Amino acid sequence: MKRIAFMILRLFYIAPVYFFRVWWYSGHLERYDDARCFALLKKMTQKANKAGRVIIDAHGVENIPEEDGFVFFPNHQGLFDVLAFLESCPKIFRVVMKKEVADVVLVKQVRLMLRGLSIDREDVRSSIKVIKQMTTEVKEGKNYLIFAEGTRSRNKNELLDFKGGSFKSAVNAKCPIVPVALINSYQAFDTHSIQPVTVQIHYLKPIPYEEYKGMKTNEIAVMVRERIQTVIHNNE
């Protein structure tokens, strides 16, 4: 968390303005559409990352589908992960966050600006409701980001098992799945260092519905995990 404080310190002259704007936008979403909210968050993220001495090394941006209505499935290393997407991704996306962090101050406001969803993985009824809403919105042409591990890995660039249930919305929406490999993202906020760090984000080729049609969600989870793990091992 030292880097967050370092970012704020270096942006002391404008941080209060950005905090106010995020607070205001998140409380008046009827006035600001997805594009305007996303543009503000991207601008803030770029400034914060530069101030925090975090370089985003993006690969495979050309693999992101041109047509909206797809789901990103990255590995999960920590709170910084979404910032790597905000700086590098040219497409507007929504995010699914677990309940434990979805209502944390500032994280909550960012989630609201992204029109993101909060999921309680211990509540089956709540999880089903979120999956249904996500499915509907993806069918309508919205893009989503969901962490299939369910929680962040505490073992640097090693992955946890991917949960099959995370892929139900993609299966139901019959949409492209976009695996994404994050490398060294944990070094930004999950260590006590403020030394310069480079976070790699690799957008892999999308998996069309025709390729995973008929597979069980657990099988899809294994396939996506293996593709991400291969990229991580080849680029550490």
PDB file of C-alpha atoms in Angstrom, residues 14-231:
ATOM      1  CA  ILE A  14      -4.608  17.385  -8.285  1.00  0.00           C
ATOM      2  CA  ALA A  15      -5.556  14.285  -6.248  1.00  0.00           C
ATOM      3  CA  PRO A  16      -8.329  16.068  -4.286  1.00  0.00           C
ATOM      4  CA  VAL A  17      -9.891  17.222  -7.556  1.00  0.00           C
ATOM      5  CA  TYR A  18      -9.869  13.705  -8.975  1.00  0.00           C
ATOM      6  CA  PHE A  19     -11.271  12.223  -5.771  1.00  0.00           C
ATOM      7  CA  PHE A  20     -14.106  14.733  -5.822  1.00  0.00           C
ATOM      8  CA  ARG A  21     -14.885  14.047  -9.474  1.00  0.00           C
ATOM      9  CA  VAL A  22     -14.962  10.281  -8.915  1.00  0.00           C
ATOM     10  CA  TRP A  23     -17.214  10.753  -5.889  1.00  0.00           C
ATOM     11  CA  TRP A  24     -19.487  13.093  -7.849  1.00  0.00           C
ATOM     12  CA  TYR A  25     -19.681  10.954 -10.989  1.00  0.00           C
ATOM     13  CA  SER A  26     -20.415   7.782  -9.011  1.00  0.00           C
ATOM     14  CA  GLY A  27     -23.260   9.508  -7.212  1.00  0.00           C
ATOM     15  CA  HIS A  28     -24.792  10.996 -10.371  1.00  0.00           C
ATOM     16  CA  LEU A  29     -24.487   8.208 -12.923  1.00  0.00           C
ATOM     17  CA  GLU A  30     -27.660   9.334 -14.662  1.00  0.00           C
ATOM     18  CA  ARG A  31     -25.705  12.377 -15.877  1.00  0.00           C
ATOM     19  CA  TYR A  32     -22.614  10.563 -17.131  1.00  0.00           C
ATOM     20  CA  ASP A  33     -22.648   7.735 -19.657  1.00  0.00           C
ATOM     21  CA  ASP A  34     -20.228   4.785 -19.801  1.00  0.00           C
ATOM     22  CA  ALA A  35     -17.878   6.550 -22.216  1.00  0.00           C
ATOM     23  CA  ARG A  36     -17.470   9.658 -20.082  1.00  0.00           C
ATOM     24  CA  CYS A  37     -16.913   7.685 -16.876  1.00  0.00           C
ATOM     25  CA  PHE A  38     -14.427   5.372 -18.578  1.00  0.00           C
ATOM     26  CA  ALA A  39     -12.497   8.290 -20.074  1.00  0.00           C
ATOM     27  CA  LEU A  40     -12.112   9.936 -16.656  1.00  0.00           C
ATOM     28  CA  LEU A  41     -10.966   6.710 -15.002  1.00  0.00           C
ATOM     29  CA  LYS A  42      -8.468   6.043 -17.800  1.00  0.00           C
ATOM     30  CA  LYS A  43      -7.014   9.556 -17.519  1.00  0.00           C
ATOM     31  CA  MET A  44      -6.705   9.251 -13.734  1.00  0.00           C
ATOM     32  CA  THR A  45      -5.148   5.802 -13.993  1.00  0.00           C
ATOM     33  CA  GLN A  46      -2.522   6.924 -16.482  1.00  0.00           C
ATOM     34  CA  LYS A  47      -1.494   9.813 -14.239  1.00  0.00           C
ATOM     35  CA  ALA A  48      -1.510   7.646 -11.100  1.00  0.00           C
ATOM     36  CA  ASN A  49       0.570   4.894 -12.699  1.00  0.00           C
ATOM     37  CA  LYS A  50       3.129   7.401 -13.964  1.00  0.00           C
ATOM     38  CA  ALA A  51       3.323   9.042 -10.534  1.00  0.00           C
ATOM     39  CA  GLY A  52       3.638   5.637  -8.880  1.00  0.00           C
ATOM     40  CA  ARG A  53       6.450   4.583 -11.229  1.00  0.00           C
ATOM     41  CA  VAL A  54       4.419   1.730 -12.680  1.00  0.00           C
ATOM     42  CA  ILE A  55       4.908   0.992 -16.369  1.00  0.00           C
ATOM     43  CA  ILE A  56       2.217  -0.988 -18.169  1.00  0.00           C
ATOM     44  CA  ASP A  57       3.756  -3.225 -20.835  1.00  0.00           C
ATOM     45  CA  ALA A  58       0.770  -4.264 -22.947  1.00  0.00           C
ATOM     46  CA  HIS A  59       0.825  -7.037 -25.539  1.00  0.00           C
ATOM     47  CA  GLY A  60      -1.842  -8.382 -27.888  1.00  0.00           C
ATOM     48  CA  VAL A  61      -4.167  -5.385 -27.758  1.00  0.00           C
ATOM     49  CA  GLU A  62      -4.988  -6.231 -31.365  1.00  0.00           C
ATOM     50  CA  ASN A  63      -6.540  -9.483 -30.101  1.00  0.00           C
ATOM     51  CA  ILE A  64      -9.351  -7.625 -28.341  1.00  0.00           C
ATOM     52  CA  PRO A  65     -12.522  -8.209 -30.406  1.00  0.00           C
ATOM     53  CA  GLU A  66     -13.687  -5.220 -32.415  1.00  0.00           C
ATOM     54  CA  GLU A  67     -17.314  -6.165 -31.870  1.00  0.00           C
ATOM     55  CA  ASP A  68     -18.572  -5.548 -28.335  1.00  0.00           C
ATOM     56  CA  GLY A  69     -20.175  -8.270 -26.252  1.00  0.00           C
ATOM     57  CA  PHE A  70     -17.291 -10.339 -24.849  1.00  0.00           C
ATOM     58  CA  VAL A  71     -15.745 -11.250 -21.490  1.00  0.00           C
ATOM     59  CA  PHE A  72     -12.158 -10.811 -20.270  1.00  0.00           C
ATOM     60  CA  PHE A  73     -10.913 -13.619 -18.024  1.00  0.00           C
ATOM     61  CA  PRO A  74      -7.564 -12.612 -16.433  1.00  0.00           C
ATOM     62  CA  ASN A  75      -5.620 -14.138 -13.582  1.00  0.00           C
ATOM     63  CA  HIS A  76      -5.902 -12.188 -10.333  1.00  0.00           C
ATOM     64  CA  GLN A  77      -2.894 -10.859  -8.424  1.00  0.00           C
ATOM     65  CA  GLY A  78      -4.225  -7.913  -6.437  1.00  0.00           C
ATOM     66  CA  LEU A  79      -5.941  -4.530  -6.309  1.00  0.00           C
ATOM     67  CA  PHE A  80      -3.770  -3.136  -9.088  1.00  0.00           C
ATOM     68  CA  ASP A  81      -5.085  -5.557 -11.729  1.00  0.00           C
ATOM     69  CA  VAL A  82      -8.007  -3.399 -12.837  1.00  0.00           C
ATOM     70  CA  LEU A  83      -5.682  -0.398 -13.226  1.00  0.00           C
ATOM     71  CA  ALA A  84      -3.600  -2.363 -15.731  1.00  0.00           C
ATOM     72  CA  PHE A  85      -6.757  -2.838 -17.778  1.00  0.00           C
ATOM     73  CA  LEU A  86      -7.879   0.765 -17.418  1.00  0.00           C
ATOM     74  CA  GLU A  87      -4.611   2.078 -18.828  1.00  0.00           C
ATOM     75  CA  SER A  88      -4.126  -0.444 -21.629  1.00  0.00           C
ATOM     76  CA  CYS A  89      -7.598  -1.453 -22.792  1.00  0.00           C
ATOM     77  CA  PRO A  90      -9.160   0.677 -25.551  1.00  0.00           C
ATOM     78  CA  LYS A  91     -12.591  -0.893 -25.023  1.00  0.00           C
ATOM     79  CA  ILE A  92     -15.066   0.140 -22.351  1.00  0.00           C
ATOM     80  CA  PHE A  93     -15.698  -2.712 -19.940  1.00  0.00           C
ATOM     81  CA  ARG A  94     -17.621  -3.502 -16.782  1.00  0.00           C
ATOM     82  CA  VAL A  95     -16.230  -5.500 -13.905  1.00  0.00           C
ATOM     83  CA  VAL A  96     -17.398  -8.093 -11.387  1.00  0.00           C
ATOM     84  CA  MET A  97     -15.877  -7.664  -7.930  1.00  0.00           C
ATOM     85  CA  LYS A  98     -16.233  -9.846  -4.888  1.00  0.00           C
ATOM     86  CA  LYS A  99     -18.336  -8.378  -2.105  1.00  0.00           C
ATOM     87  CA  GLU A 100     -15.369  -8.027   0.279  1.00  0.00           C
ATOM     88  CA  VAL A 101     -13.723  -5.311  -1.815  1.00  0.00           C
ATOM     89  CA  ALA A 102     -16.636  -3.994  -3.883  1.00  0.00           C
ATOM     90  CA  ASP A 103     -17.744  -1.617  -1.132  1.00  0.00           C
ATOM     91  CA  VAL A 104     -14.323  -0.349  -0.030  1.00  0.00           C
ATOM     92  CA  VAL A 105     -14.094   3.440  -0.282  1.00  0.00           C
ATOM     93  CA  LEU A 106     -12.856   4.564  -3.711  1.00  0.00           C
ATOM     94  CA  VAL A 107     -12.975   0.981  -5.021  1.00  0.00           C
ATOM     95  CA  LYS A 108     -16.755   1.213  -4.695  1.00  0.00           C
ATOM     96  CA  GLN A 109     -16.861   4.511  -6.572  1.00  0.00           C
ATOM     97  CA  VAL A 110     -14.720   3.079  -9.388  1.00  0.00           C
ATOM     98  CA  ARG A 111     -16.969   0.015  -9.572  1.00  0.00           C
ATOM     99  CA  LEU A 112     -20.048   2.218  -9.826  1.00  0.00           C
ATOM    100  CA  MET A 113     -18.486   4.325 -12.585  1.00  0.00           C
ATOM    101  CA  LEU A 114     -17.734   1.134 -14.498  1.00  0.00           C
ATOM    102  CA  ARG A 115     -21.329  -0.005 -13.878  1.00  0.00           C
ATOM    103  CA  GLY A 116     -19.753  -3.058 -12.271  1.00  0.00           C
ATOM    104  CA  LEU A 117     -21.399  -5.785 -10.228  1.00  0.00           C
ATOM    105  CA  SER A 118     -20.725  -7.001  -6.696  1.00  0.00           C
ATOM    106  CA  ILE A 119     -20.852 -10.756  -6.123  1.00  0.00           C
ATOM    107  CA  ASP A 120     -21.135 -12.708  -2.882  1.00  0.00           C
ATOM    108  CA  ARG A 121     -19.629 -16.081  -3.755  1.00  0.00           C
ATOM    109  CA  GLU A 122     -20.936 -17.574  -0.503  1.00  0.00           C
ATOM    110  CA  ASP A 123     -24.524 -16.752  -1.474  1.00  0.00           C
ATOM    111  CA  VAL A 124     -25.668 -19.034  -4.294  1.00  0.00           C
ATOM    112  CA  ARG A 125     -28.809 -17.012  -5.017  1.00  0.00           C
ATOM    113  CA  SER A 126     -26.805 -13.781  -5.231  1.00  0.00           C
ATOM    114  CA  SER A 127     -24.222 -15.400  -7.533  1.00  0.00           C
ATOM    115  CA  ILE A 128     -26.924 -16.712  -9.874  1.00  0.00           C
ATOM    116  CA  LYS A 129     -28.515 -13.267 -10.016  1.00  0.00           C
ATOM    117  CA  VAL A 130     -25.189 -11.639 -10.944  1.00  0.00           C
ATOM    118  CA  ILE A 131     -24.469 -14.260 -13.620  1.00  0.00           C
ATOM    119  CA  LYS A 132     -27.926 -13.699 -15.150  1.00  0.00           C
ATOM    120  CA  GLN A 133     -27.511  -9.921 -15.188  1.00  0.00           C
ATOM    121  CA  MET A 134     -24.025 -10.227 -16.665  1.00  0.00           C
ATOM    122  CA  THR A 135     -25.327 -12.603 -19.348  1.00  0.00           C
ATOM    123  CA  THR A 136     -28.086 -10.180 -20.303  1.00  0.00           C
ATOM    124  CA  GLU A 137     -25.720  -7.229 -20.542  1.00  0.00           C
ATOM    125  CA  VAL A 138     -23.136  -9.128 -22.589  1.00  0.00           C
ATOM    126  CA  LYS A 139     -25.881 -10.137 -25.025  1.00  0.00           C
ATOM    127  CA  GLU A 140     -26.754  -6.437 -25.261  1.00  0.00           C
ATOM    128  CA  GLY A 141     -23.179  -5.647 -26.321  1.00  0.00           C
ATOM    129  CA  LYS A 142     -21.503  -4.798 -23.015  1.00  0.00           C
ATOM    130  CA  ASN A 143     -18.012  -6.114 -22.248  1.00  0.00           C
ATOM    131  CA  TYR A 144     -17.120  -7.591 -18.868  1.00  0.00           C
ATOM    132  CA  LEU A 145     -14.068  -8.449 -16.809  1.00  0.00           C
ATOM    133  CA  ILE A 146     -14.283 -11.202 -14.215  1.00  0.00           C
ATOM    134  CA  PHE A 147     -11.534 -12.910 -12.212  1.00  0.00           C
ATOM    135  CA  ALA A 148     -12.079 -16.645 -12.561  1.00  0.00           C
ATOM    136  CA  GLU A 149      -9.831 -17.481  -9.603  1.00  0.00           C
ATOM    137  CA  GLY A 150     -12.362 -15.791  -7.345  1.00  0.00           C
ATOM    138  CA  THR A 151      -9.672 -14.257  -5.173  1.00  0.00           C
ATOM    139  CA  ARG A 152      -6.140 -13.033  -5.693  1.00  0.00           C
ATOM    140  CA  SER A 153      -3.259 -15.478  -5.764  1.00  0.00           C
ATOM    141  CA  ARG A 154      -0.826 -14.956  -2.893  1.00  0.00           C
ATOM    142  CA  ASN A 155       1.972 -16.745  -4.716  1.00  0.00           C
ATOM    143  CA  LYS A 156       3.274 -14.085  -7.099  1.00  0.00           C
ATOM    144  CA  ASN A 157       2.815 -15.242 -10.719  1.00  0.00           C
ATOM    145  CA  GLU A 158       1.478 -18.684  -9.884  1.00  0.00           C
ATOM    146  CA  LEU A 159      -2.210 -19.252 -10.529  1.00  0.00           C
ATOM    147  CA  LEU A 160      -4.993 -20.629  -8.376  1.00  0.00           C
ATOM    148  CA  ASP A 161      -7.571 -22.941  -9.915  1.00  0.00           C
ATOM    149  CA  PHE A 162     -10.099 -21.180 -12.142  1.00  0.00           C
ATOM    150  CA  LYS A 163     -13.712 -21.627 -11.031  1.00  0.00           C
ATOM    151  CA  GLY A 164     -16.040 -23.095 -13.630  1.00  0.00           C
ATOM    152  CA  GLY A 165     -18.985 -21.038 -12.428  1.00  0.00           C
ATOM    153  CA  SER A 166     -17.241 -17.854 -13.566  1.00  0.00           C
ATOM    154  CA  PHE A 167     -17.687 -18.979 -17.176  1.00  0.00           C
ATOM    155  CA  LYS A 168     -21.447 -19.571 -17.025  1.00  0.00           C
ATOM    156  CA  SER A 169     -22.261 -16.059 -18.218  1.00  0.00           C
ATOM    157  CA  ALA A 170     -20.032 -16.443 -21.283  1.00  0.00           C
ATOM    158  CA  VAL A 171     -21.571 -19.822 -22.094  1.00  0.00           C
ATOM    159  CA  ASN A 172     -25.090 -18.461 -21.680  1.00  0.00           C
ATOM    160  CA  ALA A 173     -24.317 -15.374 -23.765  1.00  0.00           C
ATOM    161  CA  LYS A 174     -22.470 -17.478 -26.390  1.00  0.00           C
ATOM    162  CA  CYS A 175     -19.830 -14.773 -26.524  1.00  0.00           C
ATOM    163  CA  PRO A 176     -16.075 -14.682 -27.146  1.00  0.00           C
ATOM    164  CA  ILE A 177     -13.858 -15.429 -24.157  1.00  0.00           C
ATOM    165  CA  VAL A 178     -10.694 -13.312 -23.980  1.00  0.00           C
ATOM    166  CA  PRO A 179      -8.005 -14.829 -21.710  1.00  0.00           C
ATOM    167  CA  VAL A 180      -5.642 -12.236 -20.236  1.00  0.00           C
ATOM    168  CA  ALA A 181      -2.319 -12.888 -18.511  1.00  0.00           C
ATOM    169  CA  LEU A 182      -1.135 -10.451 -15.848  1.00  0.00           C
ATOM    170  CA  ILE A 183       2.522 -10.657 -14.846  1.00  0.00           C
ATOM    171  CA  ASN A 184       4.059  -8.901 -11.808  1.00  0.00           C
ATOM    172  CA  SER A 185       0.869  -6.953 -11.131  1.00  0.00           C
ATOM    173  CA  TYR A 186       1.174  -7.969  -7.475  1.00  0.00           C
ATOM    174  CA  GLN A 187       4.375  -5.902  -7.188  1.00  0.00           C
ATOM    175  CA  ALA A 188       2.479  -2.625  -7.502  1.00  0.00           C
ATOM    176  CA  PHE A 189       0.174  -2.683  -4.461  1.00  0.00           C
ATOM    177  CA  ASP A 190       0.796  -6.013  -2.748  1.00  0.00           C
ATOM    178  CA  THR A 191       4.389  -5.378  -1.708  1.00  0.00           C
ATOM    179  CA  HIS A 192       5.900  -2.640   0.466  1.00  0.00           C
ATOM    180  CA  SER A 193       8.121  -1.315  -2.294  1.00  0.00           C
ATOM    181  CA  ILE A 194       7.871   1.930  -4.245  1.00  0.00           C
ATOM    182  CA  GLN A 195      10.671   0.999  -6.614  1.00  0.00           C
ATOM    183  CA  PRO A 196       9.849   1.237 -10.335  1.00  0.00           C
ATOM    184  CA  VAL A 197       7.947  -1.797 -11.571  1.00  0.00           C
ATOM    185  CA  THR A 198       6.805  -3.027 -14.969  1.00  0.00           C
ATOM    186  CA  VAL A 199       3.477  -4.842 -15.119  1.00  0.00           C
ATOM    187  CA  GLN A 200       2.901  -6.978 -18.179  1.00  0.00           C
ATOM    188  CA  ILE A 201      -0.592  -7.520 -19.542  1.00  0.00           C
ATOM    189  CA  HIS A 202      -1.057  -9.979 -22.388  1.00  0.00           C
ATOM    190  CA  TYR A 203      -4.374 -10.060 -24.224  1.00  0.00           C
ATOM    191  CA  LEU A 204      -4.573 -13.549 -25.720  1.00  0.00           C
ATOM    192  CA  LYS A 205      -6.488 -14.511 -28.831  1.00  0.00           C
ATOM    193  CA  PRO A 206     -10.211 -14.701 -28.115  1.00  0.00           C
ATOM    194  CA  ILE A 207     -11.898 -18.077 -27.879  1.00  0.00           C
ATOM    195  CA  PRO A 208     -15.081 -17.990 -29.975  1.00  0.00           C
ATOM    196  CA  TYR A 209     -18.222 -19.739 -28.765  1.00  0.00           C
ATOM    197  CA  GLU A 210     -17.856 -22.350 -31.508  1.00  0.00           C
ATOM    198  CA  GLU A 211     -14.572 -23.490 -29.956  1.00  0.00           C
ATOM    199  CA  TYR A 212     -15.896 -24.093 -26.445  1.00  0.00           C
ATOM    200  CA  LYS A 213     -19.476 -25.007 -27.369  1.00  0.00           C
ATOM    201  CA  GLY A 214     -20.434 -28.272 -25.705  1.00  0.00           C
ATOM    202  CA  MET A 215     -17.646 -28.106 -23.120  1.00  0.00           C
ATOM    203  CA  LYS A 216     -18.454 -28.128 -19.412  1.00  0.00           C
ATOM    204  CA  THR A 217     -17.645 -24.904 -17.580  1.00  0.00           C
ATOM    205  CA  ASN A 218     -14.973 -26.675 -15.525  1.00  0.00           C
ATOM    206  CA  GLU A 219     -13.316 -27.817 -18.747  1.00  0.00           C
ATOM    207  CA  ILE A 220     -13.406 -24.266 -20.113  1.00  0.00           C
ATOM    208  CA  ALA A 221     -11.849 -23.036 -16.869  1.00  0.00           C
ATOM    209  CA  VAL A 222      -8.949 -25.498 -17.215  1.00  0.00           C
ATOM    210  CA  MET A 223      -8.404 -24.545 -20.861  1.00  0.00           C
ATOM    211  CA  VAL A 224      -8.307 -20.801 -20.169  1.00  0.00           C
ATOM    212  CA  ARG A 225      -6.074 -21.264 -17.127  1.00  0.00           C
ATOM    213  CA  GLU A 226      -3.574 -23.340 -19.112  1.00  0.00           C
ATOM    214  CA  ARG A 227      -3.339 -20.724 -21.859  1.00  0.00           C
ATOM    215  CA  ILE A 228      -2.698 -17.961 -19.344  1.00  0.00           C
ATOM    216  CA  GLN A 229      -0.195 -20.051 -17.373  1.00  0.00           C
ATOM    217  CA  THR A 230       1.778 -20.780 -20.558  1.00  0.00           C
ATOM    218  CA  VAL A 231       2.091 -17.084 -21.385  1.00  0.00           C
TER     219      VAL A 231
END
